[in-house]
Amino acid sequence: MVNPSPRTAAKADPAVPFLDLVSQHRALEEELVVAFRGAVRSARFVGGPEVAAFEREFASVVGTAEAVGLASGTDALRFAYLAMGVGPGDELITVPNTFIATSETITQAGGTIRFVDIDEATMTLDPAALAAAITPRTVGIVPVHLYGQPADMDPILAVAARHGLWVVEDAAQAHGATYKGRPAGSLGALAAFSFYPGKNLGACGEAGATVGNDRARLDVVRQLREHGQAKKYYHDSEGYNGRLDAIQAAFLRIKLRHLPAWTDGRRRAATWYREALADVAEVHLPTEARYARHSYHLFVIRAERRDALQAHLTQEQIGTGLHYPLPLHLQNAYRGMGLRKGAFPITERTAATCLSLPMFPEVTESQVARVADAVRRFFRG
Ligand SMILES: Cc1ncc(COP(=O)(O)O)c(C=O)c1O
């Protein structure tokens, strides 16, 4: 086959990745390398001043008294539930449209999962469904600030107060988001953050944190991350190895300084999408709740013929994702709960129609325009 000459070849549109961590790290490379060198030279790899400094700085950004650096967001949830005292028979209410880390850690902490459906506009825990689901065994509520949109915390906290329940926020996707001006993660008894690389604030590996104002419970989290020890080799309980690496803490300190600008970048991209897709009636755009400053961890549209639309975008070299394709109550892992299709209609409908478009702070207006054009062409031909 004869290759077409460069002059006659059609100019291919460049691909638009779903997430571009390479650009972000290229801009930070020198600083990250210096931090890495510092860790190697000091040989402080676990705990130490970098972890303590990151904990202070992150707590100050979230507006809580303390943050406890951990090995993952999953540990942050599990340890938060354990610190709240979850025991056998205790029910925790959460949503079925989340990543399984929210719920598997309930079981791992010894509790029982109780799912309730979401509010269609915000995609987060429906306060009315919550109130109806409380039983005498309910002890806690776990709203998930999904995609960077905070759950409607005031009515949730009011229901909690009325029934004597605690609230732990799953803020894994909500760094930089606010609820009525207050940071997501500062509203419940405790909150869990993930610093998985693709998150709005991501490490260069696995990391997480539990944050809050309750120093006694955060002391429990601190013990749990270190095999239940109060001081070296003296164990008040069994625990876990859930510590944050010093190298990751050093990387996170560098990246934390960029979080406000990155959140602005995501919000700018969301505005471009809204403008570019405003005339495509087949596409249901995500809402930003009146109470919220959405941090757009993900930009999730909903549309009929979602699978065909996704295939079309893949063919156009546009990266997409599904968050999430199968609700938790219909997963094999939860077959034992006996929940069937139809149990949570809004979550199920969302799972069938959701599509996450490319979203990252560095995405350009022309990349967004290219995605929007491809979406428009799919519906309009
Ligand atoms: C909503 C939610 N909760 C919890 C987690 C768990 O965080 P990690 O992957 O850091 O364990 C994640 C991230 O994957 C998440 O998206």
Tab-separated table of C-alpha atoms and ligand atoms in Angstrom:
chain	number	residue	atom	x	y	z
A	1	MET	CA	0.000	0.000	0.000
A	2	VAL	CA	1.271	3.436	-0.910
A	3	ASN	CA	1.278	5.905	1.927
A	4	PRO	CA	-0.476	9.144	1.057
A	5	SER	CA	1.941	12.023	0.963
A	6	PRO	CA	1.766	14.304	3.991
A	7	ARG	CA	0.419	17.101	1.810
A	8	THR	CA	-2.552	15.124	0.515
A	9	ALA	CA	-3.402	13.217	3.727
A	10	ALA	CA	-6.567	14.442	5.461
A	11	LYS	CA	-5.646	16.247	8.665
A	12	ALA	CA	-6.764	13.935	11.460
A	13	ASP	CA	-8.336	15.575	14.497
A	14	PRO	CA	-6.166	14.933	17.535
A	15	ALA	CA	-7.508	12.513	20.112
A	16	VAL	CA	-9.097	13.874	23.282
A	17	PRO	CA	-8.157	11.723	26.269
A	18	PHE	CA	-10.647	11.105	29.047
A	19	LEU	CA	-8.023	12.231	31.551
A	20	ASP	CA	-4.570	13.684	30.898
A	21	LEU	CA	-2.332	13.125	33.895
A	22	VAL	CA	0.767	13.401	31.700
A	23	SER	CA	0.366	17.164	31.077
A	24	GLN	CA	-0.267	17.827	34.748
A	25	HIS	CA	2.876	15.987	35.791
A	26	ARG	CA	4.999	17.484	33.027
A	27	ALA	CA	4.319	20.924	34.496
A	28	LEU	CA	5.247	19.739	38.012
A	29	GLU	CA	8.085	17.384	37.121
A	30	GLU	CA	11.011	19.386	38.489
A	31	GLU	CA	9.277	20.045	41.829
A	32	LEU	CA	8.265	16.401	42.160
A	33	VAL	CA	11.785	15.204	41.439
A	34	VAL	CA	13.188	17.552	44.094
A	35	ALA	CA	10.651	16.194	46.607
A	36	PHE	CA	11.551	12.626	45.667
A	37	ARG	CA	15.260	13.383	46.098
A	38	GLY	CA	14.547	14.907	49.528
A	39	ALA	CA	12.744	11.733	50.615
A	40	VAL	CA	15.549	9.504	49.350
A	41	ARG	CA	18.222	11.583	51.039
A	42	SER	CA	16.411	11.739	54.385
A	43	ALA	CA	15.312	8.085	54.096
A	44	ARG	CA	12.097	9.020	55.970
A	45	PHE	CA	9.684	6.946	53.936
A	46	VAL	CA	6.839	6.351	56.404
A	47	GLY	CA	5.428	9.059	58.675
A	48	GLY	CA	7.689	11.973	59.604
A	49	PRO	CA	7.598	15.698	58.898
A	50	GLU	CA	6.243	15.551	55.314
A	51	VAL	CA	3.197	13.554	56.442
A	52	ALA	CA	2.608	15.859	59.423
A	53	ALA	CA	2.945	18.960	57.220
A	54	PHE	CA	0.561	17.605	54.585
A	55	GLU	CA	-1.970	16.700	57.277
A	56	ARG	CA	-1.858	20.251	58.646
A	57	GLU	CA	-2.120	21.858	55.214
A	58	PHE	CA	-4.909	19.603	53.980
A	59	ALA	CA	-6.939	20.098	57.193
A	60	SER	CA	-6.596	23.834	56.751
A	61	VAL	CA	-7.854	23.638	53.139
A	62	VAL	CA	-10.863	21.500	54.137
A	63	GLY	CA	-11.512	23.640	57.209
A	64	THR	CA	-11.315	20.852	59.806
A	65	ALA	CA	-9.245	20.662	62.975
A	66	GLU	CA	-7.265	17.666	61.767
A	67	ALA	CA	-6.517	15.330	58.892
A	68	VAL	CA	-5.009	11.864	59.236
A	69	GLY	CA	-3.003	10.736	56.213
A	70	LEU	CA	-3.710	7.166	55.142
A	71	ALA	CA	-2.791	4.646	52.483
A	72	SER	CA	-6.048	5.045	50.500
A	73	GLY	CA	-9.536	6.512	50.460
A	74	THR	CA	-10.806	3.021	51.181
A	75	ASP	CA	-8.844	2.973	54.462
A	76	ALA	CA	-10.148	6.476	55.177
A	77	LEU	CA	-13.746	5.220	54.967
A	78	ARG	CA	-13.158	1.960	56.856
A	79	PHE	CA	-11.279	3.700	59.669
A	80	ALA	CA	-13.890	6.471	59.878
A	81	TYR	CA	-16.689	3.916	60.339
A	82	LEU	CA	-14.629	2.004	62.924
A	83	ALA	CA	-13.815	5.233	64.770
A	84	MET	CA	-17.544	6.012	64.911
A	85	GLY	CA	-17.917	2.690	66.726
A	86	VAL	CA	-19.746	0.586	64.140
A	87	GLY	CA	-20.475	-2.898	65.414
A	88	PRO	CA	-22.397	-6.023	64.418
A	89	GLY	CA	-26.012	-5.343	63.482
A	90	ASP	CA	-25.451	-1.609	63.021
A	91	GLU	CA	-26.983	-0.302	59.808
A	92	LEU	CA	-25.310	2.381	57.712
A	93	ILE	CA	-27.307	4.091	55.012
A	94	THR	CA	-25.670	5.010	51.717
A	95	VAL	CA	-26.444	5.136	47.990
A	96	PRO	CA	-26.116	2.394	45.357
A	97	ASN	CA	-24.662	4.761	42.714
A	98	THR	CA	-21.156	4.989	44.034
A	99	PHE	CA	-17.868	3.141	43.857
A	100	ILE	CA	-17.947	-0.055	45.903
A	101	ALA	CA	-15.345	1.308	48.353
A	102	THR	CA	-18.170	3.296	50.028
A	103	SER	CA	-20.113	0.150	50.879
A	104	GLU	CA	-17.568	-2.688	51.105
A	105	THR	CA	-15.912	-0.839	53.986
A	106	ILE	CA	-19.251	-0.811	55.853
A	107	THR	CA	-19.227	-4.607	55.811
A	108	GLN	CA	-15.499	-4.720	56.599
A	109	ALA	CA	-16.108	-2.488	59.652
A	110	GLY	CA	-18.708	-4.992	60.880
A	111	GLY	CA	-21.808	-3.028	59.869
A	112	THR	CA	-24.736	-3.716	57.552
A	113	ILE	CA	-25.307	-1.798	54.318
A	114	ARG	CA	-28.686	-0.213	53.692
A	115	PHE	CA	-29.053	1.438	50.289
A	116	VAL	CA	-31.400	4.319	49.479
A	117	ASP	CA	-31.979	5.938	46.100
A	118	ILE	CA	-30.630	9.265	44.902
A	119	ASP	CA	-32.174	12.579	43.997
A	120	GLU	CA	-32.373	12.793	40.205
A	121	ALA	CA	-31.204	16.407	39.933
A	122	THR	CA	-28.119	16.177	42.124
A	123	MET	CA	-27.267	12.461	41.691
A	124	THR	CA	-26.694	12.310	45.466
A	125	LEU	CA	-28.504	10.838	48.487
A	126	ASP	CA	-32.201	11.770	48.468
A	127	PRO	CA	-33.021	13.211	51.929
A	128	ALA	CA	-36.674	12.102	51.667
A	129	ALA	CA	-35.716	8.514	50.796
A	130	LEU	CA	-33.215	8.635	53.644
A	131	ALA	CA	-35.835	9.603	56.214
A	132	ALA	CA	-38.064	6.743	55.060
A	133	ALA	CA	-35.273	4.151	55.296
A	134	ILE	CA	-34.267	4.648	58.921
A	135	THR	CA	-34.848	1.665	61.215
A	136	PRO	CA	-34.111	1.139	64.917
A	137	ARG	CA	-30.794	-0.432	63.859
A	138	THR	CA	-29.584	2.553	61.822
A	139	VAL	CA	-26.563	4.240	63.394
A	140	GLY	CA	-25.017	6.286	60.605
A	141	ILE	CA	-25.458	7.918	57.208
A	142	VAL	CA	-22.833	8.063	54.458
A	143	PRO	CA	-23.671	10.653	51.792
A	144	VAL	CA	-21.392	10.529	48.745
A	145	HIS	CA	-20.454	13.823	47.094
A	146	LEU	CA	-20.519	12.107	43.732
A	147	TYR	CA	-18.708	13.548	40.692
A	148	GLY	CA	-17.771	16.610	42.820
A	149	GLN	CA	-21.373	17.646	43.612
A	150	PRO	CA	-21.980	17.808	47.368
A	151	ALA	CA	-25.030	15.986	48.702
A	152	ASP	CA	-27.710	18.233	50.212
A	153	MET	CA	-26.207	18.156	53.681
A	154	ASP	CA	-28.595	20.370	55.697
A	155	PRO	CA	-31.652	18.098	55.363
A	156	ILE	CA	-29.419	15.041	55.766
A	157	LEU	CA	-27.906	16.451	58.963
A	158	ALA	CA	-31.409	17.395	60.178
A	159	VAL	CA	-32.629	13.802	59.695
A	160	ALA	CA	-29.473	12.576	61.449
A	161	ALA	CA	-30.001	14.924	64.411
A	162	ARG	CA	-33.672	13.926	64.701
A	163	HIS	CA	-32.755	10.238	64.969
A	164	GLY	CA	-29.467	10.530	66.879
A	165	LEU	CA	-27.365	9.289	63.948
A	166	TRP	CA	-23.900	10.306	62.817
A	167	VAL	CA	-22.860	11.341	59.312
A	168	VAL	CA	-19.575	10.392	57.620
A	169	GLU	CA	-19.059	12.110	54.261
A	170	ASP	CA	-17.553	10.180	51.365
A	171	ALA	CA	-15.673	13.131	49.881
A	172	ALA	CA	-13.378	10.980	47.702
A	173	GLN	CA	-14.529	12.845	44.582
A	174	ALA	CA	-15.113	16.277	46.088
A	175	HIS	CA	-11.816	18.066	46.827
A	176	GLY	CA	-12.429	21.759	46.240
A	177	ALA	CA	-16.257	21.515	46.235
A	178	THR	CA	-18.344	23.574	48.637
A	179	TYR	CA	-21.817	23.308	50.180
A	180	LYS	CA	-23.370	26.703	50.987
A	181	GLY	CA	-19.844	28.088	51.017
A	182	ARG	CA	-18.417	25.413	53.334
A	183	PRO	CA	-15.927	22.850	52.008
A	184	ALA	CA	-17.176	19.347	51.290
A	185	GLY	CA	-15.585	17.186	53.957
A	186	SER	CA	-16.132	19.704	56.769
A	187	LEU	CA	-19.821	18.995	57.355
A	188	GLY	CA	-20.141	15.548	58.926
A	189	ALA	CA	-18.639	13.984	62.056
A	190	LEU	CA	-15.783	12.722	59.875
A	191	ALA	CA	-15.076	12.657	56.143
A	192	ALA	CA	-12.985	10.466	53.866
A	193	PHE	CA	-10.880	11.680	50.946
A	194	SER	CA	-9.071	9.660	48.282
A	195	PHE	CA	-5.869	10.850	46.623
A	196	TYR	CA	-5.893	8.172	43.946
A	197	PRO	CA	-3.942	9.652	40.969
A	198	GLY	CA	-7.010	10.555	38.899
A	199	LYS	CA	-8.797	12.384	41.715
A	200	ASN	CA	-9.013	16.205	41.812
A	201	LEU	CA	-6.067	16.060	44.217
A	202	GLY	CA	-4.123	12.926	43.385
A	203	ALA	CA	-0.896	11.403	44.667
A	204	CYS	CA	1.611	9.618	42.422
A	205	GLY	CA	0.304	6.343	43.816
A	206	GLU	CA	-2.265	5.396	46.461
A	207	ALA	CA	-3.196	7.728	49.325
A	208	GLY	CA	-6.164	8.992	51.338
A	209	ALA	CA	-7.134	10.888	54.498
A	210	THR	CA	-9.813	10.976	57.163
A	211	VAL	CA	-10.598	14.517	58.327
A	212	GLY	CA	-12.760	16.058	61.036
A	213	ASN	CA	-12.989	18.130	64.202
A	214	ASP	CA	-13.402	15.267	66.673
A	215	ARG	CA	-9.852	14.781	67.920
A	216	ALA	CA	-10.693	11.698	70.008
A	217	ARG	CA	-12.145	9.833	67.029
A	218	LEU	CA	-9.261	10.924	64.820
A	219	ASP	CA	-6.903	9.507	67.457
A	220	VAL	CA	-8.689	6.181	66.917
A	221	VAL	CA	-8.073	6.537	63.157
A	222	ARG	CA	-4.413	7.271	63.911
A	223	GLN	CA	-4.175	4.083	65.978
A	224	LEU	CA	-5.991	1.986	63.390
A	225	ARG	CA	-3.544	3.010	60.669
A	226	GLU	CA	-0.722	1.677	62.859
A	227	HIS	CA	-1.851	-1.745	64.060
A	228	GLY	CA	-3.836	-0.308	66.947
A	229	GLN	CA	-0.746	0.949	68.703
A	230	ALA	CA	-0.849	3.945	71.051
A	231	LYS	CA	2.949	3.910	71.256
A	232	LYS	CA	5.462	1.685	69.551
A	233	TYR	CA	4.756	-2.000	70.252
A	234	TYR	CA	1.942	-1.245	72.739
A	235	HIS	CA	-1.372	-2.143	71.081
A	236	ASP	CA	-4.742	-1.039	72.464
A	237	SER	CA	-6.500	-2.989	69.725
A	238	GLU	CA	-5.793	-4.839	66.524
A	239	GLY	CA	-5.505	-2.481	63.598
A	240	TYR	CA	-4.204	-2.227	60.068
A	241	ASN	CA	-1.207	-1.055	58.123
A	242	GLY	CA	-2.860	2.020	56.633
A	243	ARG	CA	-0.158	4.675	56.732
A	244	LEU	CA	0.518	7.397	54.182
A	245	ASP	CA	3.959	7.218	52.525
A	246	ALA	CA	6.180	10.247	53.150
A	247	ILE	CA	6.974	10.451	49.427
A	248	GLN	CA	3.272	10.650	48.583
A	249	ALA	CA	2.772	13.295	51.284
A	250	ALA	CA	5.587	15.367	49.745
A	251	PHE	CA	4.012	15.049	46.287
A	252	LEU	CA	0.583	15.925	47.677
A	253	ARG	CA	1.955	19.064	49.365
A	254	ILE	CA	3.194	20.282	45.966
A	255	LYS	CA	-0.066	19.474	44.251
A	256	LEU	CA	-2.298	20.896	46.996
A	257	ARG	CA	-1.083	24.390	46.116
A	258	HIS	CA	-2.571	23.941	42.644
A	259	LEU	CA	-5.969	22.642	43.770
A	260	PRO	CA	-7.795	26.019	43.563
A	261	ALA	CA	-6.510	26.661	40.020
A	262	TRP	CA	-7.285	23.087	38.981
A	263	THR	CA	-10.834	23.396	40.346
A	264	ASP	CA	-11.244	26.636	38.377
A	265	GLY	CA	-9.979	24.812	35.269
A	266	ARG	CA	-12.556	22.054	35.702
A	267	ARG	CA	-15.336	24.584	36.259
A	268	ARG	CA	-14.261	26.515	33.163
A	269	ALA	CA	-14.425	23.313	31.126
A	270	ALA	CA	-17.898	22.595	32.526
A	271	THR	CA	-19.037	26.037	31.327
A	272	TRP	CA	-17.641	25.329	27.851
A	273	TYR	CA	-19.504	22.017	27.736
A	274	ARG	CA	-22.744	23.665	28.849
A	275	GLU	CA	-22.477	26.322	26.147
A	276	ALA	CA	-21.404	23.893	23.438
A	277	LEU	CA	-24.110	21.318	24.205
A	278	ALA	CA	-26.952	23.692	25.117
A	279	ASP	CA	-28.737	23.109	21.798
A	280	VAL	CA	-28.487	19.298	21.855
A	281	ALA	CA	-31.834	18.415	23.372
A	282	GLU	CA	-31.001	14.702	23.506
A	283	VAL	CA	-28.268	15.378	26.056
A	284	HIS	CA	-29.172	15.883	29.687
A	285	LEU	CA	-26.419	18.036	31.213
A	286	PRO	CA	-25.358	17.674	34.853
A	287	THR	CA	-26.894	20.238	37.175
A	288	GLU	CA	-24.997	22.293	39.684
A	289	ALA	CA	-27.231	22.398	42.744
A	290	ARG	CA	-28.130	25.898	43.967
A	291	TYR	CA	-26.347	25.189	47.251
A	292	ALA	CA	-23.188	23.854	45.597
A	293	ARG	CA	-19.924	24.831	44.059
A	294	HIS	CA	-19.422	21.703	41.983
A	295	SER	CA	-15.790	20.632	41.591
A	296	TYR	CA	-16.438	18.498	38.476
A	297	HIS	CA	-14.330	15.490	39.298
A	298	LEU	CA	-16.407	14.084	36.454
A	299	PHE	CA	-18.637	15.723	33.852
A	300	VAL	CA	-21.442	13.204	33.473
A	301	ILE	CA	-24.112	13.673	30.844
A	302	ARG	CA	-27.134	11.403	30.449
A	303	ALA	CA	-28.518	10.306	27.103
A	304	GLU	CA	-30.599	7.578	25.480
A	305	ARG	CA	-28.635	5.211	23.229
A	306	ARG	CA	-25.682	5.781	25.555
A	307	ASP	CA	-23.732	2.704	24.441
A	308	ALA	CA	-23.939	3.721	20.780
A	309	LEU	CA	-22.920	7.280	21.664
A	310	GLN	CA	-19.940	5.981	23.599
A	311	ALA	CA	-18.915	3.736	20.692
A	312	HIS	CA	-19.210	6.721	18.327
A	313	LEU	CA	-16.971	8.847	20.582
A	314	THR	CA	-14.451	6.013	20.883
A	315	GLN	CA	-14.320	5.841	17.107
A	316	GLU	CA	-13.687	9.582	17.073
A	317	GLN	CA	-10.763	8.997	19.464
A	318	ILE	CA	-12.537	10.665	22.367
A	319	GLY	CA	-12.072	9.014	25.748
A	320	THR	CA	-15.153	8.468	27.919
A	321	GLY	CA	-16.093	6.548	31.061
A	322	LEU	CA	-19.158	5.081	32.791
A	323	HIS	CA	-19.666	6.058	36.421
A	324	TYR	CA	-21.135	3.613	37.122
A	325	PRO	CA	-22.458	1.016	34.664
A	326	LEU	CA	-23.983	-1.395	37.211
A	327	PRO	CA	-25.525	-0.107	40.461
A	328	LEU	CA	-24.122	-1.669	43.611
A	329	HIS	CA	-27.373	-3.413	44.606
A	330	LEU	CA	-27.272	-5.377	41.321
A	331	GLN	CA	-23.614	-6.424	41.642
A	332	ASN	CA	-22.781	-10.090	42.216
A	333	ALA	CA	-21.037	-9.026	45.431
A	334	TYR	CA	-24.437	-8.021	46.846
A	335	ARG	CA	-26.582	-10.833	45.480
A	336	GLY	CA	-27.107	-11.920	49.066
A	337	MET	CA	-29.048	-8.715	49.811
A	338	GLY	CA	-31.855	-9.984	47.589
A	339	LEU	CA	-32.388	-6.616	45.909
A	340	ARG	CA	-33.775	-6.842	42.381
A	341	LYS	CA	-33.947	-4.581	39.382
A	342	GLY	CA	-36.481	-1.866	40.142
A	343	ALA	CA	-35.396	-1.447	43.780
A	344	PHE	CA	-33.756	1.939	43.080
A	345	PRO	CA	-35.191	3.290	39.819
A	346	ILE	CA	-33.299	6.584	39.644
A	347	THR	CA	-29.939	4.939	40.221
A	348	GLU	CA	-30.766	2.237	37.662
A	349	ARG	CA	-31.889	4.752	35.063
A	350	THR	CA	-28.686	6.740	35.615
A	351	ALA	CA	-26.536	3.638	35.215
A	352	ALA	CA	-28.176	2.985	31.830
A	353	THR	CA	-27.826	6.530	30.505
A	354	CYS	CA	-24.734	8.099	32.105
A	355	LEU	CA	-21.628	8.971	30.132
A	356	SER	CA	-18.575	10.758	31.531
A	357	LEU	CA	-16.932	13.122	29.022
A	358	PRO	CA	-13.260	14.160	29.076
A	359	MET	CA	-12.682	16.319	32.149
A	360	PHE	CA	-9.383	17.484	33.602
A	361	PRO	CA	-8.072	20.938	34.553
A	362	GLU	CA	-5.903	21.316	31.443
A	363	VAL	CA	-8.598	20.382	28.900
A	364	THR	CA	-8.749	23.120	26.253
A	365	GLU	CA	-11.733	24.930	24.790
A	366	SER	CA	-11.005	23.411	21.382
A	367	GLN	CA	-10.899	19.899	22.881
A	368	VAL	CA	-14.273	20.518	24.523
A	369	ALA	CA	-15.602	21.888	21.211
A	370	ARG	CA	-14.381	18.760	19.428
A	371	VAL	CA	-16.163	16.510	21.952
A	372	ALA	CA	-19.352	18.569	21.704
A	373	ASP	CA	-19.248	18.463	17.875
A	374	ALA	CA	-18.875	14.702	17.940
A	375	VAL	CA	-21.828	14.385	20.334
A	376	ARG	CA	-23.928	16.694	18.152
A	377	ARG	CA	-23.069	14.737	14.999
A	378	PHE	CA	-24.141	11.510	16.666
A	379	PHE	CA	-27.643	12.843	17.310
A	380	ARG	CA	-27.982	15.076	14.254
A	381	GLY	CA	-26.069	13.041	11.663
B	1	LIG	C1	-16.784	7.634	45.853
B	1	LIG	C2	-15.497	6.945	46.214
B	1	LIG	N1	-15.336	6.458	47.448
B	1	LIG	C3	-14.185	5.857	47.812
B	1	LIG	C4	-13.139	5.688	46.941
B	1	LIG	C5	-11.936	4.925	47.380
B	1	LIG	O1	-10.739	5.612	47.306
B	1	LIG	P1	-9.344	4.853	47.021
B	1	LIG	O2	-9.359	4.405	45.610
B	1	LIG	O3	-8.309	5.901	47.304
B	1	LIG	O4	-9.249	3.720	47.987
B	1	LIG	C6	-13.257	6.217	45.645
B	1	LIG	C7	-12.150	6.179	44.683
B	1	LIG	O5	-11.796	5.293	44.039
B	1	LIG	C8	-14.479	6.830	45.257
B	1	LIG	O6	-14.636	7.313	44.013
